[in-house]
Amino acid sequence: AGMLLGVDVMTGHWEFTYRDDEVIRNIGAFKGDFVAQNVKVREEALFDYRFADFAGFDEDLGLAFKPYTVKEVGGVKVAVIGQAFPYTPIANPSRFIPDWTFGIEDGRMQEMVDKVREEETPDLVVVLSHNGMDVDLKMASRVTGIDVIFGGHTHDGMPAPTLVENASGKTLVTNAGSNGKFLGVMDLDVKDGKLRDFRYRLLPVFSNLLKPDQGMLDYIAGVRAPYRDKLEEKLATAGETLFRRGNFNGTFDQVICDALIKVQDAQISLSPGFRWGTTVLPGQAITMDNVMDQTCITYPETYRREMTGAEIKAILEDVADNLFNPDPY
């Protein structure tokens, strides 16, 4: 699919919720460049590292993947540095990826920007980031020499880039929404190795007005074929808009939590408020597709266990600290 989409460069987030050998296989099959400057191989794993022959591995730096790539775009030399989701082992099972450490690593990011500027002399330095908007804004204020950060993770379509000042310049920070709702288009005016001006727009993707690519349609139909009848099965009709957008419970979150209580015969149910999945409108049929859209993660098991009030409070405090701490780091 990556080949059909024509993705040139990417960094990682949910890619790391597969087992590490699957991650390596998947990245090996990717036709573009996978970059991440903040995924390190643990010291103790370096001695007999299982993926030592993987093309992106750098033994001297101890990095698991290629930190950056250089592209020629419209006659301009562009360095693209990757920043994978820094909280991977906290937010997702670390047992899948025992040999790798993550983190924001903005000190290494600064070293990487300096190294790239010196060794590659690019006209433009871009960071492809899965930090999330708040973390990107803070990183842009602390690291200097980045022209633009193209961010993911936050799922909000930011209509204009934020211009962040740092020690020796300014950095543009953007996020282009989720689920292919927008395409972020950044036109940059670069002269004599310097970014002089920019124009940015969020192009809304009105999928029902666009003629789909036949090759992609055929590919998707082929992948879905064995499961199509099951996916298109109508389970119920939505009585209200079902969504998962906010930091608190959306209506689809509520459906999931109610279902957990009913099926698991529990008194309380907790479900992380992922801001993902597509919305079902009132009167629309809720299909198995919609259910999978909301719940199909790589470790989908649900559990029932006994918990004390103190444990529940600790979990909720921890989640609130993650979401609402004034310091995004």
GROMACS .gro file of C-alpha atoms in nm:
model
  329
    1ALA     CA    1   0.000   0.000   0.000
    2GLY     CA    2   0.289   0.234   0.080
    3MET     CA    3   0.414   0.178  -0.272
    4LEU     CA    4   0.076   0.259  -0.426
    5LEU     CA    5   0.037   0.567  -0.205
    6GLY     CA    6   0.384   0.681  -0.303
    7VAL     CA    7   0.503   0.760   0.050
    8ASP     CA    8   0.863   0.883   0.029
    9VAL     CA    9   0.958   0.923   0.395
   10MET     CA   10   0.794   0.813   0.719
   11THR     CA   11   0.858   0.778   1.092
   12GLY     CA   12   0.696   0.544   1.344
   13HIS     CA   13   0.415   0.526   1.597
   14TRP     CA   14   0.178   0.224   1.589
   15GLU     CA   15   0.440   0.048   1.376
   16PHE     CA   16   0.607  -0.032   1.710
   17THR     CA   17   0.304  -0.217   1.848
   18TYR     CA   18   0.408  -0.522   1.648
   19ARG     CA   19   0.686  -0.750   1.772
   20ASP     CA   20   1.031  -0.616   1.694
   21ASP     CA   21   1.107  -0.879   1.429
   22GLU     CA   22   0.780  -0.786   1.253
   23VAL     CA   23   0.871  -0.416   1.277
   24ILE     CA   24   1.205  -0.484   1.108
   25ARG     CA   25   1.035  -0.696   0.838
   26ASN     CA   26   0.771  -0.430   0.770
   27ILE     CA   27   1.024  -0.148   0.747
   28GLY     CA   28   1.241  -0.364   0.523
   29ALA     CA   29   0.943  -0.404   0.287
   30PHE     CA   30   0.877  -0.028   0.279
   31LYS     CA   31   0.992   0.128  -0.048
   32GLY     CA   32   1.059   0.475   0.096
   33ASP     CA   33   1.286   0.591   0.379
   34PHE     CA   34   1.201   0.512   0.742
   35VAL     CA   35   1.373   0.765   0.968
   36ALA     CA   36   1.393   0.804   1.349
   37GLN     CA   37   1.671   0.979   1.540
   38ASN     CA   38   1.524   0.888   1.881
   39VAL     CA   39   1.515   0.507   1.875
   40LYS     CA   40   1.824   0.367   2.038
   41VAL     CA   41   1.942   0.010   2.091
   42ARG     CA   42   1.990  -0.059   2.465
   43GLU     CA   43   2.355  -0.085   2.574
   44GLU     CA   44   2.309  -0.443   2.698
   45ALA     CA   45   2.139  -0.545   2.371
   46LEU     CA   46   2.424  -0.414   2.154
   47PHE     CA   47   2.653  -0.709   2.236
   48ASP     CA   48   2.451  -0.958   2.037
   49TYR     CA   49   2.193  -0.735   1.870
   50ARG     CA   50   1.952  -0.951   1.670
   51PHE     CA   51   1.907  -0.697   1.390
   52ALA     CA   52   2.272  -0.599   1.344
   53ASP     CA   53   2.251  -0.664   0.969
   54PHE     CA   54   1.948  -0.433   0.924
   55ALA     CA   55   2.035  -0.154   0.679
   56GLY     CA   56   1.929   0.133   0.907
   57PHE     CA   57   2.125   0.017   1.215
   58ASP     CA   58   2.423   0.234   1.317
   59GLU     CA   59   2.651   0.064   1.568
   60ASP     CA   60   2.863   0.372   1.643
   61LEU     CA   61   2.563   0.590   1.730
   62GLY     CA   62   2.368   0.295   1.871
   63LEU     CA   63   2.066   0.394   1.663
   64ALA     CA   64   1.823   0.125   1.546
   65PHE     CA   65   1.711   0.315   1.235
   66LYS     CA   66   1.841   0.569   0.988
   67PRO     CA   67   1.808   0.909   1.164
   68TYR     CA   68   1.764   1.116   0.848
   69THR     CA   69   1.754   1.111   0.471
   70VAL     CA   70   1.837   1.372   0.207
   71LYS     CA   71   1.601   1.439  -0.084
   72GLU     CA   72   1.623   1.660  -0.390
   73VAL     CA   73   1.289   1.843  -0.421
   74GLY     CA   74   1.235   2.096  -0.699
   75GLY     CA   75   1.607   2.159  -0.727
   76VAL     CA   76   1.637   2.214  -0.352
   77LYS     CA   77   1.838   1.986  -0.120
   78VAL     CA   78   1.614   1.887   0.172
   79ALA     CA   79   1.727   1.695   0.480
   80VAL     CA   80   1.443   1.508   0.655
   81ILE     CA   81   1.506   1.399   1.016
   82GLY     CA   82   1.269   1.151   1.180
   83GLN     CA   83   1.120   1.168   1.529
   84ALA     CA   84   0.922   0.857   1.627
   85PHE     CA   85   0.651   0.864   1.897
   86PRO     CA   86   0.863   0.930   2.210
   87TYR     CA   87   0.632   0.767   2.465
   88THR     CA   88   0.603   0.435   2.279
   89PRO     CA   89   0.709   0.203   2.566
   90ILE     CA   90   0.480   0.384   2.814
   91ALA     CA   91   0.170   0.413   2.596
   92ASN     CA   92   0.205   0.069   2.436
   93PRO     CA   93   0.343  -0.271   2.545
   94SER     CA   94   0.721  -0.245   2.584
   95ARG     CA   95   0.746  -0.627   2.580
   96PHE     CA   96   0.711  -0.617   2.199
   97ILE     CA   97   1.025  -0.402   2.164
   98PRO     CA   98   1.257  -0.501   2.452
   99ASP     CA   99   1.584  -0.386   2.289
  100TRP     CA  100   1.484  -0.031   2.196
  101THR     CA  101   1.458   0.290   2.395
  102PHE     CA  102   1.260   0.595   2.285
  103GLY     CA  103   1.213   0.943   2.433
  104ILE     CA  104   1.208   1.299   2.304
  105GLU     CA  105   1.589   1.320   2.290
  106ASP     CA  106   1.597   1.687   2.192
  107GLY     CA  107   1.968   1.703   2.280
  108ARG     CA  108   2.041   1.440   2.017
  109MET     CA  109   1.802   1.618   1.780
  110GLN     CA  110   2.018   1.933   1.815
  111GLU     CA  111   2.335   1.730   1.748
  112MET     CA  112   2.167   1.570   1.447
  113VAL     CA  113   2.056   1.906   1.303
  114ASP     CA  114   2.409   2.048   1.348
  115LYS     CA  115   2.568   1.736   1.194
  116VAL     CA  116   2.328   1.736   0.897
  117ARG     CA  117   2.380   2.108   0.831
  118GLU     CA  118   2.756   2.066   0.843
  119GLU     CA  119   2.799   1.740   0.651
  120GLU     CA  120   2.514   1.760   0.398
  121THR     CA  121   2.482   2.140   0.357
  122PRO     CA  122   2.109   2.119   0.282
  123ASP     CA  123   1.901   2.420   0.173
  124LEU     CA  124   1.626   2.311   0.411
  125VAL     CA  125   1.602   2.099   0.728
  126VAL     CA  126   1.264   1.935   0.789
  127VAL     CA  127   1.162   1.718   1.086
  128LEU     CA  128   0.898   1.453   1.031
  129SER     CA  129   0.759   1.409   1.380
  130HIS     CA  130   0.515   1.196   1.573
  131ASN     CA  131   0.565   1.390   1.898
  132GLY     CA  132   0.227   1.558   1.898
  133MET     CA  133   0.170   1.933   1.853
  134ASP     CA  134   0.246   2.042   2.211
  135VAL     CA  135   0.574   1.852   2.229
  136ASP     CA  136   0.670   1.977   1.880
  137LEU     CA  137   0.612   2.339   1.990
  138LYS     CA  138   0.835   2.294   2.294
  139MET     CA  139   1.102   2.109   2.093
  140ALA     CA  140   1.098   2.388   1.833
  141SER     CA  141   1.170   2.642   2.106
  142ARG     CA  142   1.467   2.442   2.240
  143VAL     CA  143   1.630   2.305   1.924
  144THR     CA  144   1.763   2.550   1.669
  145GLY     CA  145   1.827   2.505   1.297
  146ILE     CA  146   1.505   2.324   1.200
  147ASP     CA  147   1.308   2.505   0.927
  148VAL     CA  148   0.982   2.310   0.946
  149ILE     CA  149   0.829   2.038   1.163
  150PHE     CA  150   0.562   1.832   0.989
  151GLY     CA  151   0.384   1.667   1.280
  152GLY     CA  152   0.137   1.391   1.336
  153HIS     CA  153  -0.022   1.234   1.643
  154THR     CA  154  -0.245   1.520   1.758
  155HIS     CA  155  -0.517   1.452   1.496
  156ASP     CA  156  -0.612   1.821   1.484
  157GLY     CA  157  -0.602   1.997   1.149
  158MET     CA  158  -0.411   2.316   1.224
  159PRO     CA  159  -0.520   2.575   0.965
  160ALA     CA  160  -0.194   2.770   0.992
  161PRO     CA  161   0.158   2.676   1.102
  162THR     CA  162   0.281   2.812   1.436
  163LEU     CA  163   0.601   3.017   1.406
  164VAL     CA  164   0.825   2.933   1.704
  165GLU     CA  165   1.129   3.144   1.790
  166ASN     CA  166   1.444   2.978   1.923
  167ALA     CA  167   1.805   3.070   1.997
  168SER     CA  168   1.905   3.144   1.638
  169GLY     CA  169   1.597   3.153   1.420
  170LYS     CA  170   1.240   3.042   1.371
  171THR     CA  171   1.072   2.705   1.310
  172LEU     CA  172   0.733   2.642   1.147
  173VAL     CA  173   0.526   2.376   1.327
  174THR     CA  174   0.226   2.205   1.161
  175ASN     CA  175  -0.024   1.919   1.207
  176ALA     CA  176  -0.260   1.810   0.929
  177GLY     CA  177  -0.542   1.624   1.102
  178SER     CA  178  -0.615   1.252   1.077
  179ASN     CA  179  -0.788   0.984   0.870
  180GLY     CA  180  -0.690   1.154   0.545
  181LYS     CA  181  -0.935   1.438   0.610
  182PHE     CA  182  -0.678   1.694   0.499
  183LEU     CA  183  -0.362   1.716   0.298
  184GLY     CA  184  -0.118   1.968   0.442
  185VAL     CA  185   0.044   2.155   0.153
  186MET     CA  186   0.352   2.364   0.228
  187ASP     CA  187   0.507   2.574  -0.049
  188LEU     CA  188   0.851   2.699   0.048
  189ASP     CA  189   1.055   2.974  -0.114
  190VAL     CA  190   1.420   2.878  -0.071
  191LYS     CA  191   1.706   3.089  -0.204
  192ASP     CA  192   2.080   3.059  -0.139
  193GLY     CA  193   2.026   2.783   0.115
  194LYS     CA  194   1.782   2.992   0.319
  195LEU     CA  195   1.406   2.967   0.376
  196ARG     CA  196   1.270   3.307   0.275
  197ASP     CA  197   0.895   3.265   0.260
  198PHE     CA  198   0.622   3.002   0.285
  199ARG     CA  199   0.261   2.941   0.196
  200TYR     CA  200   0.061   2.677   0.377
  201ARG     CA  201  -0.286   2.541   0.326
  202LEU     CA  202  -0.490   2.252   0.457
  203LEU     CA  203  -0.656   2.096   0.156
  204PRO     CA  204  -0.978   1.923   0.263
  205VAL     CA  205  -1.018   1.583   0.099
  206PHE     CA  206  -1.379   1.548  -0.017
  207SER     CA  207  -1.357   1.180  -0.096
  208ASN     CA  208  -1.705   1.159  -0.251
  209LEU     CA  209  -1.613   1.429  -0.504
  210LEU     CA  210  -1.281   1.279  -0.609
  211LYS     CA  211  -1.241   1.006  -0.867
  212PRO     CA  212  -1.059   0.725  -0.683
  213ASP     CA  213  -0.743   0.573  -0.824
  214GLN     CA  214  -0.838   0.246  -0.992
  215GLY     CA  215  -0.521   0.062  -0.890
  216MET     CA  216  -0.574   0.153  -0.526
  217LEU     CA  217  -0.944   0.058  -0.541
  218ASP     CA  218  -0.853  -0.283  -0.682
  219TYR     CA  219  -0.586  -0.334  -0.415
  220ILE     CA  220  -0.824  -0.246  -0.130
  221ALA     CA  221  -1.100  -0.467  -0.276
  222GLY     CA  222  -0.854  -0.756  -0.296
  223VAL     CA  223  -0.737  -0.716   0.064
  224ARG     CA  224  -1.096  -0.690   0.191
  225ALA     CA  225  -1.240  -0.971  -0.020
  226PRO     CA  226  -1.195  -1.259   0.230
  227TYR     CA  227  -1.357  -1.053   0.509
  228ARG     CA  228  -1.601  -0.838   0.317
  229ASP     CA  229  -1.926  -1.009   0.418
  230LYS     CA  230  -1.830  -0.993   0.784
  231LEU     CA  231  -1.713  -0.630   0.766
  232GLU     CA  232  -2.028  -0.510   0.591
  233GLU     CA  233  -2.263  -0.688   0.831
  234LYS     CA  234  -2.510  -0.437   0.978
  235LEU     CA  235  -2.514  -0.466   1.357
  236ALA     CA  236  -2.739  -0.176   1.462
  237THR     CA  237  -2.853   0.172   1.363
  238ALA     CA  238  -2.692   0.477   1.522
  239GLY     CA  239  -2.944   0.679   1.724
  240GLU     CA  240  -2.699   0.968   1.763
  241THR     CA  241  -2.362   1.076   1.626
  242LEU     CA  242  -2.101   0.821   1.736
  243PHE     CA  243  -1.754   0.974   1.761
  244ARG     CA  244  -1.423   0.961   1.947
  245ARG     CA  245  -1.268   1.303   1.932
  246GLY     CA  246  -1.221   1.466   2.271
  247ASN     CA  247  -0.989   1.404   2.564
  248PHE     CA  248  -1.295   1.293   2.763
  249ASN     CA  249  -1.540   1.023   2.663
  250GLY     CA  250  -1.701   1.059   2.324
  251THR     CA  251  -2.018   0.873   2.235
  252PHE     CA  252  -1.834   0.579   2.074
  253ASP     CA  253  -1.612   0.552   2.385
  254GLN     CA  254  -1.933   0.525   2.586
  255VAL     CA  255  -2.066   0.243   2.364
  256ILE     CA  256  -1.737   0.054   2.412
  257CYS     CA  257  -1.737   0.105   2.791
  258ASP     CA  258  -2.104   0.003   2.819
  259ALA     CA  259  -2.029  -0.310   2.616
  260LEU     CA  260  -1.732  -0.397   2.841
  261ILE     CA  261  -1.952  -0.371   3.151
  262LYS     CA  262  -2.223  -0.587   2.994
  263VAL     CA  263  -1.998  -0.857   2.845
  264GLN     CA  264  -1.746  -0.876   3.130
  265ASP     CA  265  -2.006  -0.825   3.403
  266ALA     CA  266  -1.796  -0.547   3.558
  267GLN     CA  267  -1.888  -0.255   3.782
  268ILE     CA  268  -1.654  -0.003   3.621
  269SER     CA  269  -1.496   0.000   3.277
  270LEU     CA  270  -1.200   0.203   3.158
  271SER     CA  271  -1.103   0.261   2.798
  272PRO     CA  272  -0.832   0.498   2.675
  273GLY     CA  273  -0.987   0.793   2.490
  274PHE     CA  274  -0.806   0.743   2.160
  275ARG     CA  275  -0.892   1.027   1.925
  276TRP     CA  276  -0.932   0.802   1.625
  277GLY     CA  277  -1.182   0.601   1.426
  278THR     CA  278  -1.441   0.747   1.191
  279THR     CA  279  -1.772   0.899   1.292
  280VAL     CA  280  -2.107   0.726   1.238
  281LEU     CA  281  -2.396   0.964   1.172
  282PRO     CA  282  -2.748   0.932   1.322
  283GLY     CA  283  -2.961   0.689   1.121
  284GLN     CA  284  -2.655   0.527   0.965
  285ALA     CA  285  -2.604   0.151   0.996
  286ILE     CA  286  -2.328   0.055   1.239
  287THR     CA  287  -2.130  -0.216   1.060
  288MET     CA  288  -1.859  -0.453   1.177
  289ASP     CA  289  -1.629  -0.219   0.981
  290ASN     CA  290  -1.715   0.061   1.223
  291VAL     CA  291  -1.649  -0.159   1.525
  292MET     CA  292  -1.311  -0.269   1.386
  293ASP     CA  293  -1.235   0.093   1.298
  294GLN     CA  294  -1.262   0.176   1.670
  295THR     CA  295  -1.109  -0.132   1.830
  296CYS     CA  296  -0.866  -0.306   1.592
  297ILE     CA  297  -0.533  -0.262   1.764
  298THR     CA  298  -0.246  -0.511   1.767
  299TYR     CA  299  -0.313  -0.612   2.131
  300PRO     CA  300  -0.695  -0.605   2.142
  301GLU     CA  301  -0.759  -0.825   2.447
  302THR     CA  302  -0.989  -0.690   2.715
  303TYR     CA  303  -0.950  -0.784   3.081
  304ARG     CA  304  -1.158  -0.802   3.393
  305ARG     CA  305  -0.971  -0.777   3.722
  306GLU     CA  306  -1.025  -0.668   4.079
  307MET     CA  307  -0.895  -0.322   4.166
  308THR     CA  308  -0.894  -0.114   4.482
  309GLY     CA  309  -1.024   0.241   4.481
  310ALA     CA  310  -0.666   0.358   4.536
  311GLU     CA  311  -0.551   0.178   4.217
  312ILE     CA  312  -0.833   0.329   4.012
  313LYS     CA  313  -0.751   0.674   4.146
  314ALA     CA  314  -0.381   0.624   4.063
  315ILE     CA  315  -0.465   0.525   3.703
  316LEU     CA  316  -0.694   0.824   3.653
  317GLU     CA  317  -0.438   1.063   3.808
  318ASP     CA  318  -0.171   0.920   3.578
  319VAL     CA  319  -0.388   0.964   3.268
  320ALA     CA  320  -0.480   1.319   3.371
  321ASP     CA  321  -0.111   1.395   3.426
  322ASN     CA  322  -0.032   1.268   3.076
  323LEU     CA  323  -0.307   1.476   2.915
  324PHE     CA  324  -0.319   1.796   3.116
  325ASN     CA  325   0.030   1.853   3.252
  326PRO     CA  326   0.126   2.212   3.162
  327ASP     CA  327   0.470   2.082   3.056
  328PRO     CA  328   0.423   1.874   2.739
  329TYR     CA  329   0.754   1.694   2.805
   0.00000   0.00000   0.00000
